[in-house]
Amino acid sequence: MSCNFDLAHYGEIVVAAQAGGYRFAHFEGAPAAGSVILRHDVDLSLDAAVRMAEVEHEAGATATYFLMTESVFYNLDSPEGVAAIARLGELGHRVALHAVYPNAPRDERFDPVVAWHNPDPAYMHVPLVDGRINVMQEPWFDPATYRSDSNQHWRSGCPHEGLRAAAFPWLQLLTHPEIWAYSGATMGQTMRAMLEAEKDRRLQQLADDRIDLS
Ligand SMILES: [Zn+2]
Ligand SMILES: [Zn+2]
């Protein structure tokens, strides 16, 4: 098995967790032994999020998708945004806020959970004052039971073997859908592949908007 950052290997990671006997859980209650909390911070692409969500659904897994209301790349109030939230729900996933500090308005579309985008150490692990869960506060965050694919790099190696071997008591697994839905050996290549795909999608949106592209 090669640990590529693609949706095929993401599916294998999910299956490895199941083989290790883990159950998929969400940010509610304290993390139970034997649970894996699949967390996705959606920084750039709703299309990538929905494609990852389909892979999880086929494997019988559910995750929490953290969506931005201040993204320069997507708009949750657009038809695409409304459809993406609906589709994630149909597939059995949760949605929550991927917030840009210090803005974390309550929003009825979301579960009472917040993940800060690019947080500074000063507030990264601090609980919210209104009782919503910060995904990086205790007990949902513990460095020993946390893995992240930040910038297409696992600091402690790909977690699939550890999951298969049930080596984690429980795990919060953060992945960014864009990294897996678009191909590239490095983050830079993957981002360029995403932008190429985005160009085609944008041209289609212009055509749909009756823009003359001749
Ligand atoms: Zn792997
Ligand atoms: Zn982010």
XYZ file of N, CA and C and ligand atoms in Angstrom:
644
model
N 0.848 -1.193 0.000
C 0.000 0.000 0.000
C 0.889 1.251 0.000
N 0.658 2.128 -0.965
C 1.454 3.361 -0.967
C 0.611 4.496 -0.379
N 1.273 5.286 0.447
C 0.541 6.314 1.194
C 0.418 7.596 0.386
N -0.256 7.490 -0.759
C -0.495 8.684 -1.566
C -1.581 9.533 -0.921
N -1.496 10.816 -1.171
C -2.573 11.703 -0.740
C -3.608 11.745 -1.864
N -4.396 10.671 -1.956
C -5.483 10.658 -2.931
C -6.695 9.973 -2.288
N -7.829 10.065 -2.947
C -9.053 9.561 -2.316
C -9.029 8.047 -2.166
N -8.304 7.363 -3.054
C -8.202 5.904 -2.920
C -7.523 5.553 -1.592
N -6.423 6.220 -1.290
C -5.748 5.903 -0.027
C -6.526 6.439 1.170
N -7.228 7.533 0.997
C -8.066 7.994 2.108
C -9.091 6.900 2.461
N -9.674 6.307 1.430
C -10.610 5.203 1.667
C -9.936 4.048 2.399
N -8.685 3.795 2.055
C -7.949 2.714 2.737
C -7.699 3.045 4.210
N -7.479 4.305 4.500
C -7.294 4.708 5.907
C -8.589 4.454 6.694
N -9.711 4.801 6.073
C -11.007 4.571 6.732
C -11.221 3.073 6.979
N -10.917 2.280 5.960
C -11.078 0.822 6.096
C -10.111 0.268 7.150
N -8.899 0.841 7.213
C -7.932 0.406 8.228
C -8.474 0.669 9.634
N -9.137 1.814 9.801
C -9.724 2.126 11.115
C -10.796 1.096 11.478
N -11.589 0.733 10.485
C -12.625 -0.288 10.738
C -11.990 -1.636 11.067
N -10.907 -1.963 10.350
C -10.221 -3.236 10.611
C -9.623 -3.245 12.015
N -9.225 -2.060 12.499
C -8.680 -1.957 13.854
C -9.756 -1.962 14.928
N -11.016 -2.050 14.494
C -12.115 -2.140 15.458
C -12.648 -0.796 15.923
N -12.222 0.287 15.285
C -12.663 1.616 15.724
C -14.087 1.913 15.264
N -14.754 2.749 16.046
C -16.055 3.303 15.666
C -15.863 4.782 15.333
N -16.678 5.296 14.424
C -16.566 6.704 14.037
C -17.465 7.548 14.923
N -16.881 8.593 15.463
C -17.588 9.422 16.438
C -17.507 10.889 16.036
N -18.200 11.725 16.795
C -18.270 13.158 16.504
C -17.863 13.939 17.745
N -17.837 15.256 17.602
C -17.440 16.106 18.727
C -18.649 16.324 19.639
N -18.865 15.399 20.518
C -19.947 15.478 21.508
C -19.588 14.469 22.585
N -19.773 14.800 23.827
C -19.304 13.919 24.888
C -17.787 13.819 24.819
N -17.191 13.187 25.785
C -15.740 13.023 25.749
C -15.399 11.896 24.785
N -14.243 11.956 24.120
C -13.887 10.871 23.196
C -13.812 9.530 23.922
N -14.518 8.559 23.403
C -14.540 7.241 24.038
C -13.386 6.395 23.510
N -12.925 5.472 24.325
C -11.902 4.525 23.870
C -12.427 3.798 22.631
N -11.555 3.635 21.650
C -11.944 2.903 20.440
C -12.676 3.743 19.420
N -12.668 5.070 19.600
C -13.369 5.899 18.618
C -12.378 6.677 17.760
N -12.786 6.926 16.528
C -12.047 7.807 15.622
C -12.979 8.944 15.236
N -12.501 10.161 15.480
C -13.256 11.346 15.075
C -12.628 11.863 13.790
N -13.373 11.715 12.695
C -12.893 12.205 11.394
C -13.268 13.673 11.282
N -12.255 14.518 11.208
C -12.463 15.975 11.113
C -11.898 16.467 9.787
N -12.686 17.282 9.119
C -12.222 17.876 7.861
C -12.350 19.386 7.937
N -11.254 20.083 7.795
C -11.291 21.533 7.663
C -11.329 21.849 6.174
N -12.431 22.447 5.752
C -12.622 22.711 4.324
C -12.181 24.147 4.051
N -10.933 24.292 3.662
C -10.362 25.620 3.453
C -10.680 26.169 2.072
N -10.778 25.286 1.074
C -10.702 25.766 -0.306
C -11.778 25.246 -1.243
N -12.282 24.040 -1.048
C -13.107 23.447 -2.100
C -14.268 22.615 -1.545
N -15.477 23.073 -1.804
C -16.657 22.291 -1.425
C -16.769 21.040 -2.282
N -16.347 21.148 -3.531
C -16.395 19.989 -4.423
C -15.511 18.867 -3.869
N -14.330 19.210 -3.407
C -13.442 18.206 -2.805
C -14.080 17.619 -1.550
N -14.741 18.459 -0.758
C -15.375 17.976 0.471
C -16.455 16.946 0.154
N -17.277 17.253 -0.847
C -18.366 16.331 -1.189
C -17.807 15.015 -1.741
N -16.740 15.104 -2.517
C -16.145 13.861 -3.046
C -15.567 12.999 -1.926
N -14.932 13.626 -0.950
C -14.417 12.876 0.196
C -15.577 12.280 1.009
N -16.638 13.048 1.131
C -17.812 12.593 1.877
C -18.436 11.354 1.235
N -18.408 11.303 -0.097
C -18.941 10.125 -0.804
C -18.088 8.893 -0.498
N -16.775 9.077 -0.490
C -15.866 7.958 -0.192
C -16.156 7.414 1.210
N -16.317 8.305 2.168
C -16.610 7.872 3.543
C -17.947 7.157 3.611
N -18.926 7.714 2.925
C -20.265 7.123 2.960
C -20.240 5.697 2.410
N -19.516 5.510 1.316
C -19.432 4.161 0.729
C -18.779 3.185 1.688
N -17.852 3.685 2.505
C -17.171 2.824 3.474
C -17.974 2.663 4.768
N -19.055 3.423 4.897
C -19.857 3.331 6.113
C -19.347 4.198 7.244
N -18.628 5.261 6.909
C -18.071 6.155 7.934
C -18.772 7.507 7.899
N -18.799 8.179 9.051
C -19.309 9.548 9.094
C -18.263 10.457 9.721
N -18.290 11.713 9.288
C -17.269 12.679 9.681
C -17.929 13.998 10.040
N -17.109 14.930 10.517
C -17.575 16.304 10.724
C -16.807 17.218 9.781
N -17.562 17.939 8.947
C -16.987 18.878 7.985
C -17.083 20.289 8.544
N -15.925 20.935 8.692
C -15.876 22.307 9.189
C -15.792 23.249 7.993
N -16.847 24.047 7.840
C -16.996 24.898 6.660
C -16.795 26.361 7.043
N -16.214 27.119 6.117
C -15.933 28.529 6.371
C -17.083 29.405 5.880
N -17.371 30.440 6.647
C -18.317 31.455 6.163
C -17.547 32.674 5.653
N -16.222 32.648 5.785
C -15.409 33.792 5.347
C -14.362 33.375 4.312
N -14.634 32.294 3.608
C -13.657 31.818 2.621
C -13.631 32.726 1.390
N -12.450 32.955 0.829
C -12.393 33.657 -0.456
C -12.612 32.677 -1.603
N -12.633 31.359 -1.299
C -12.739 30.361 -2.361
C -14.160 29.849 -2.589
N -15.006 29.922 -1.591
C -16.379 29.414 -1.781
C -17.356 30.197 -0.926
N -18.626 30.053 -1.299
C -19.695 30.814 -0.663
C -20.810 29.852 -0.272
N -21.022 29.678 1.026
C -22.050 28.733 1.486
C -23.460 29.189 1.126
N -23.633 30.466 0.846
C -24.958 30.964 0.473
C -25.234 30.853 -1.024
N -24.235 30.443 -1.792
C -24.441 30.246 -3.229
C -25.193 28.937 -3.454
N -25.769 28.726 -4.656
C -26.421 27.435 -4.926
C -25.479 26.258 -4.674
N -24.197 26.419 -5.050
C -23.221 25.347 -4.812
C -23.057 25.091 -3.317
N -23.019 26.162 -2.530
C -22.835 26.019 -1.088
C -24.033 25.355 -0.419
N -25.228 25.794 -0.809
C -26.448 25.207 -0.242
C -26.525 23.725 -0.592
N -26.189 23.402 -1.858
C -26.234 21.997 -2.294
C -25.196 21.160 -1.562
N -24.023 21.729 -1.312
C -22.964 20.967 -0.628
C -23.378 20.635 0.803
N -23.936 21.611 1.513
C -24.370 21.345 2.888
C -25.469 20.277 2.893
N -26.390 20.387 1.948
C -27.469 19.391 1.876
C -26.908 17.997 1.595
N -25.964 17.927 0.676
C -25.392 16.628 0.309
C -24.625 16.012 1.473
N -23.858 16.809 2.187
C -23.121 16.284 3.343
C -24.096 15.699 4.354
N -25.216 16.384 4.556
C -26.229 15.879 5.484
C -26.860 14.586 4.998
N -27.173 14.528 3.706
C -27.752 13.298 3.132
C -26.836 12.100 3.345
N -25.538 12.362 3.285
C -24.555 11.282 3.414
C -24.289 10.930 4.880
N -24.974 11.603 5.782
C -24.872 11.242 7.200
C -23.790 11.971 7.976
N -23.187 12.979 7.342
C -22.107 13.712 8.004
C -22.646 14.917 8.779
N -21.802 15.416 9.676
C -22.126 16.630 10.426
C -21.416 17.805 9.769
N -21.961 18.999 9.954
C -21.258 20.203 9.531
C -21.138 21.157 10.703
N -20.007 21.870 10.736
C -19.729 22.810 11.809
C -18.911 23.955 11.240
N -18.595 24.925 12.105
C -17.965 26.166 11.634
C -16.445 26.086 11.669
N -15.828 26.416 10.532
C -14.368 26.612 10.459
C -14.167 28.122 10.502
N -13.844 28.609 11.680
C -13.932 30.038 11.958
C -12.583 30.736 11.824
N -12.658 32.022 11.499
C -11.463 32.862 11.435
C -11.475 33.755 12.673
N -10.519 33.508 13.560
C -10.474 34.203 14.842
C -10.490 35.720 14.669
N -11.242 36.463 15.471
C -12.070 36.011 16.597
C -13.537 35.794 16.242
N -13.867 35.715 14.957
C -15.278 35.627 14.560
C -15.783 34.192 14.578
N -16.734 33.913 15.447
C -17.351 32.581 15.451
C -18.832 32.726 15.763
N -19.568 33.395 14.856
C -20.997 33.599 15.131
C -21.742 32.274 15.189
N -22.725 32.217 16.054
C -23.595 31.035 16.066
C -24.358 30.992 14.748
N -24.612 29.779 14.282
C -25.215 29.612 12.966
C -26.033 28.333 13.020
N -27.303 28.432 12.734
C -28.191 27.267 12.927
C -27.882 26.121 11.963
N -27.081 26.393 10.940
C -26.724 25.303 10.021
C -25.724 24.333 10.651
N -25.047 24.777 11.716
C -23.899 24.039 12.212
C -24.119 23.396 13.572
N -23.413 22.286 13.810
C -23.313 21.700 15.137
C -22.579 22.690 16.065
N -22.777 22.558 17.374
C -22.118 23.491 18.303
C -20.644 23.151 18.542
N -19.874 23.217 17.477
C -18.456 22.881 17.497
C -17.730 23.876 16.590
N -16.553 24.308 16.986
C -15.798 25.274 16.194
C -14.364 24.788 16.013
N -13.860 24.926 14.789
C -12.439 24.688 14.514
C -11.870 26.001 13.965
N -10.865 26.551 14.637
C -10.249 27.793 14.150
C -9.377 27.500 12.934
N -9.405 28.416 11.968
C -8.548 28.317 10.783
C -7.187 28.934 11.108
N -6.114 28.175 10.867
C -4.744 28.649 11.133
C -4.600 29.320 12.503
N -4.940 28.620 13.580
C -4.960 29.289 14.887
C -3.557 29.601 15.418
N -3.473 30.716 16.148
C -2.252 31.046 16.884
C -2.262 30.263 18.198
N -1.062 29.983 18.737
C -1.001 29.238 20.006
C -1.776 29.926 21.128
N -1.883 31.265 21.078
C -2.511 31.999 22.186
C -3.960 31.561 22.437
N -4.691 31.193 21.392
C -6.102 30.833 21.589
C -6.440 29.435 21.067
N -5.445 28.751 20.521
C -5.704 27.468 19.869
C -6.492 26.483 20.741
N -6.094 26.368 21.993
C -6.673 25.327 22.850
C -7.693 25.874 23.865
N -8.049 27.144 23.744
C -8.913 27.783 24.743
C -10.381 27.463 24.450
N -11.125 26.990 25.449
C -12.555 26.726 25.228
C -13.306 28.000 24.857
N -14.372 27.865 24.089
C -15.188 29.034 23.768
C -16.005 29.427 24.996
N -16.299 30.730 25.106
C -17.013 31.192 26.301
C -18.483 30.784 26.282
N -19.018 30.441 25.113
C -20.464 30.176 25.044
C -20.814 28.690 25.140
N -19.824 27.869 25.445
C -20.127 26.458 25.666
C -19.973 25.573 24.453
N -19.813 26.173 23.276
C -19.537 25.320 22.124
C -18.144 24.702 22.279
N -17.946 23.583 21.636
C -16.667 22.875 21.742
C -15.653 23.487 20.771
N -14.452 23.754 21.262
C -13.299 24.032 20.401
C -12.638 22.675 20.164
N -12.515 22.266 18.898
C -11.991 20.919 18.602
C -10.581 20.690 19.154
N -9.877 21.781 19.454
C -8.500 21.656 19.942
C -8.402 21.822 21.459
N -9.539 21.789 22.151
C -9.501 21.855 23.613
C -9.543 20.427 24.164
N -9.108 20.293 25.418
C -9.248 18.993 26.092
C -10.729 18.735 26.356
N -11.211 17.506 26.339
C -10.476 16.265 26.088
C -10.462 15.842 24.610
N -10.966 16.705 23.712
C -11.034 16.291 22.296
C -9.680 16.376 21.604
N -8.782 17.174 22.214
C -7.425 17.240 21.669
C -6.416 16.733 22.682
N -5.553 15.851 22.205
C -4.422 15.353 22.980
C -3.364 15.027 21.913
N -2.158 15.581 22.040
C -1.171 15.358 20.965
C -0.953 13.886 20.637
N -1.107 13.011 21.619
C -0.854 11.582 21.393
C -1.942 10.933 20.545
N -3.102 11.541 20.524
C -4.231 10.944 19.810
C -4.769 11.916 18.753
N -3.829 12.575 18.088
C -4.177 13.563 17.067
C -3.224 13.402 15.898
N -3.776 13.346 14.685
C -2.950 13.330 13.485
C -3.557 14.289 12.475
N -2.667 14.981 11.737
C -3.116 15.969 10.762
C -2.272 15.892 9.496
N -2.913 16.143 8.369
C -2.230 16.092 7.062
C -1.756 17.464 6.603
N -1.505 18.369 7.530
C -1.214 19.766 7.196
C -0.143 19.906 6.109
N -0.478 20.688 5.093
C 0.442 20.920 3.965
C 0.936 19.629 3.328
N 0.039 18.632 3.307
C 0.337 17.350 2.660
C 1.551 16.670 3.302
N 1.552 16.688 4.611
C 2.673 16.093 5.345
C 2.173 15.562 6.689
N 2.403 14.260 6.932
C 2.086 13.687 8.252
C 3.340 13.810 9.113
N 3.263 14.556 10.193
C 4.459 14.701 11.025
C 4.920 13.372 11.608
N 3.966 12.489 11.914
C 4.339 11.203 12.531
C 4.039 10.036 11.605
N 4.008 10.288 10.316
C 3.735 9.214 9.367
C 2.250 9.012 9.159
N 1.909 8.373 8.041
C 0.505 8.097 7.731
C -0.090 7.186 8.804
N -1.274 7.486 9.284
C -1.826 6.722 10.413
C -2.458 5.371 10.051
N -2.404 4.957 8.763
C -3.200 3.769 8.424
C -2.716 2.508 9.150
N -1.387 2.378 9.301
C -0.889 1.169 9.973
C -1.272 1.160 11.444
N -1.125 2.308 12.085
C -1.495 2.411 13.499
C -2.972 2.128 13.723
N -3.796 2.592 12.798
C -5.231 2.329 12.923
C -5.518 0.836 12.757
N -4.918 0.254 11.732
C -5.160 -1.173 11.492
C -4.738 -2.013 12.700
N -3.646 -1.586 13.357
C -3.113 -2.326 14.507
C -3.769 -1.900 15.824
N -4.754 -1.012 15.742
C -5.422 -0.513 16.955
C -4.408 0.067 17.945
N -3.439 0.803 17.405
C -2.370 1.340 18.248
C -2.777 2.618 18.987
N -3.835 3.278 18.522
C -4.290 4.499 19.200
C -5.449 4.145 20.144
N -5.431 4.674 21.375
C -6.600 4.443 22.236
C -7.861 5.049 21.614
N -7.710 6.206 20.994
C -8.727 6.852 20.171
C -7.975 7.853 19.321
N -8.626 8.453 18.342
C -7.883 9.356 17.457
C -8.786 10.451 16.905
N -8.278 11.689 16.947
C -8.860 12.774 16.142
C -7.994 12.883 14.885
N -8.601 12.621 13.726
C -7.870 12.617 12.464
C -8.331 13.796 11.606
N -7.451 14.802 11.488
C -7.769 15.987 10.683
C -7.215 15.824 9.277
N -8.105 15.895 8.304
C -7.657 15.901 6.907
C -8.374 17.029 6.165
N -7.678 17.550 5.171
C -8.190 18.640 4.347
C -8.583 18.050 2.988
N -9.857 18.077 2.634
C -10.308 17.376 1.419
C -9.550 17.749 0.153
N -9.163 19.008 0.029
C -8.472 19.449 -1.200
C -7.201 18.649 -1.459
N -6.526 18.288 -0.363
C -5.244 17.585 -0.505
C -5.452 16.198 -1.114
N -6.607 15.611 -0.832
C -6.890 14.239 -1.262
C -7.637 14.181 -2.579
N -8.411 15.201 -2.872
C -9.253 15.166 -4.076
C -8.489 15.581 -5.330
N -7.368 16.289 -5.134
C -6.572 16.724 -6.282
C -5.198 16.079 -6.188
N -4.607 15.775 -7.359
C -3.376 15.003 -7.337
C -2.151 15.902 -7.421
N -1.090 15.459 -6.771
C 0.181 16.165 -6.782
C 1.080 15.560 -5.726
N 2.373 15.512 -6.031
C 3.318 14.901 -5.094
C 3.684 15.851 -3.959
N 3.410 17.142 -4.184
C 3.671 18.131 -3.147
C 2.430 19.003 -2.986
N 2.384 19.752 -1.905
C 1.260 20.667 -1.699
C 1.163 21.670 -2.851
N 2.317 22.158 -3.312
C 2.304 23.122 -4.411
C 1.707 22.530 -5.675
N 2.085 21.292 -5.987
C 1.524 20.636 -7.176
C 0.022 20.407 -7.006
N -0.367 19.974 -5.814
C -1.784 19.692 -5.564
C -2.616 20.965 -5.693
N -2.091 22.061 -5.168
C -2.823 23.330 -5.267
C -2.936 23.780 -6.723
N -1.885 23.552 -7.496
C -1.965 23.930 -8.913
C -2.964 23.042 -9.664
N -3.013 21.760 -9.308
C -4.013 20.868 -9.925
C -5.421 21.327 -9.561
N -5.598 21.749 -8.310
C -6.914 22.239 -7.889
C -7.296 23.482 -8.697
N -6.355 24.384 -8.889
C -6.656 25.616 -9.622
C -6.968 25.331 -11.091
N -6.312 24.329 -11.672
C -6.643 23.941 -13.045
C -8.082 23.444 -13.129
N -8.456 22.573 -12.194
C -9.831 22.051 -12.184
C -10.825 23.177 -11.924
N -10.424 24.091 -11.072
C -11.284 25.227 -10.733
C -11.562 26.085 -11.972
N -10.570 26.208 -12.820
C -10.739 27.023 -14.027
C -11.865 26.452 -14.903
N -11.869 25.130 -15.076
C -12.932 24.509 -15.880
C -14.300 24.729 -15.229
N -14.331 24.578 -13.897
C -15.587 24.736 -13.186
C -16.088 26.177 -13.301
N -15.179 27.116 -13.209
C -15.554 28.529 -13.313
C -16.066 28.856 -14.718
N -15.427 28.283 -15.744
C -15.912 28.513 -17.101
C -17.332 27.984 -17.259
N -17.611 26.822 -16.676
C -18.960 26.268 -16.738
C -19.952 27.184 -16.003
N -19.526 27.715 -14.875
C -20.413 28.626 -14.134
C -20.709 29.883 -14.960
N -19.699 30.368 -15.681
C -19.927 31.539 -16.537
C -20.925 31.207 -17.647
N -20.746 30.022 -18.256
C -21.685 29.611 -19.304
C -23.097 29.483 -18.729
N -23.192 28.892 -17.537
C -24.506 28.747 -16.894
C -25.137 30.110 -16.616
N -24.289 31.111 -16.434
C -24.777 32.459 -16.141
C -25.008 33.268 -17.422
N -25.022 32.543 -18.546
C -25.305 33.127 -19.864
C -24.245 34.151 -20.285
N -23.014 33.914 -19.859
C -21.904 34.744 -20.336
C -21.452 34.212 -21.692
N -21.289 35.108 -22.660
C -20.825 34.717 -23.990
C -19.324 34.452 -23.947
N -18.936 33.198 -24.075
C -17.522 32.808 -23.985
C -16.917 32.558 -25.359
N -17.633 32.946 -26.415
C -17.154 32.653 -27.773
C -15.929 33.513 -28.107
Zn -1.043 5.272 4.554
Zn -8.329 25.976 7.782
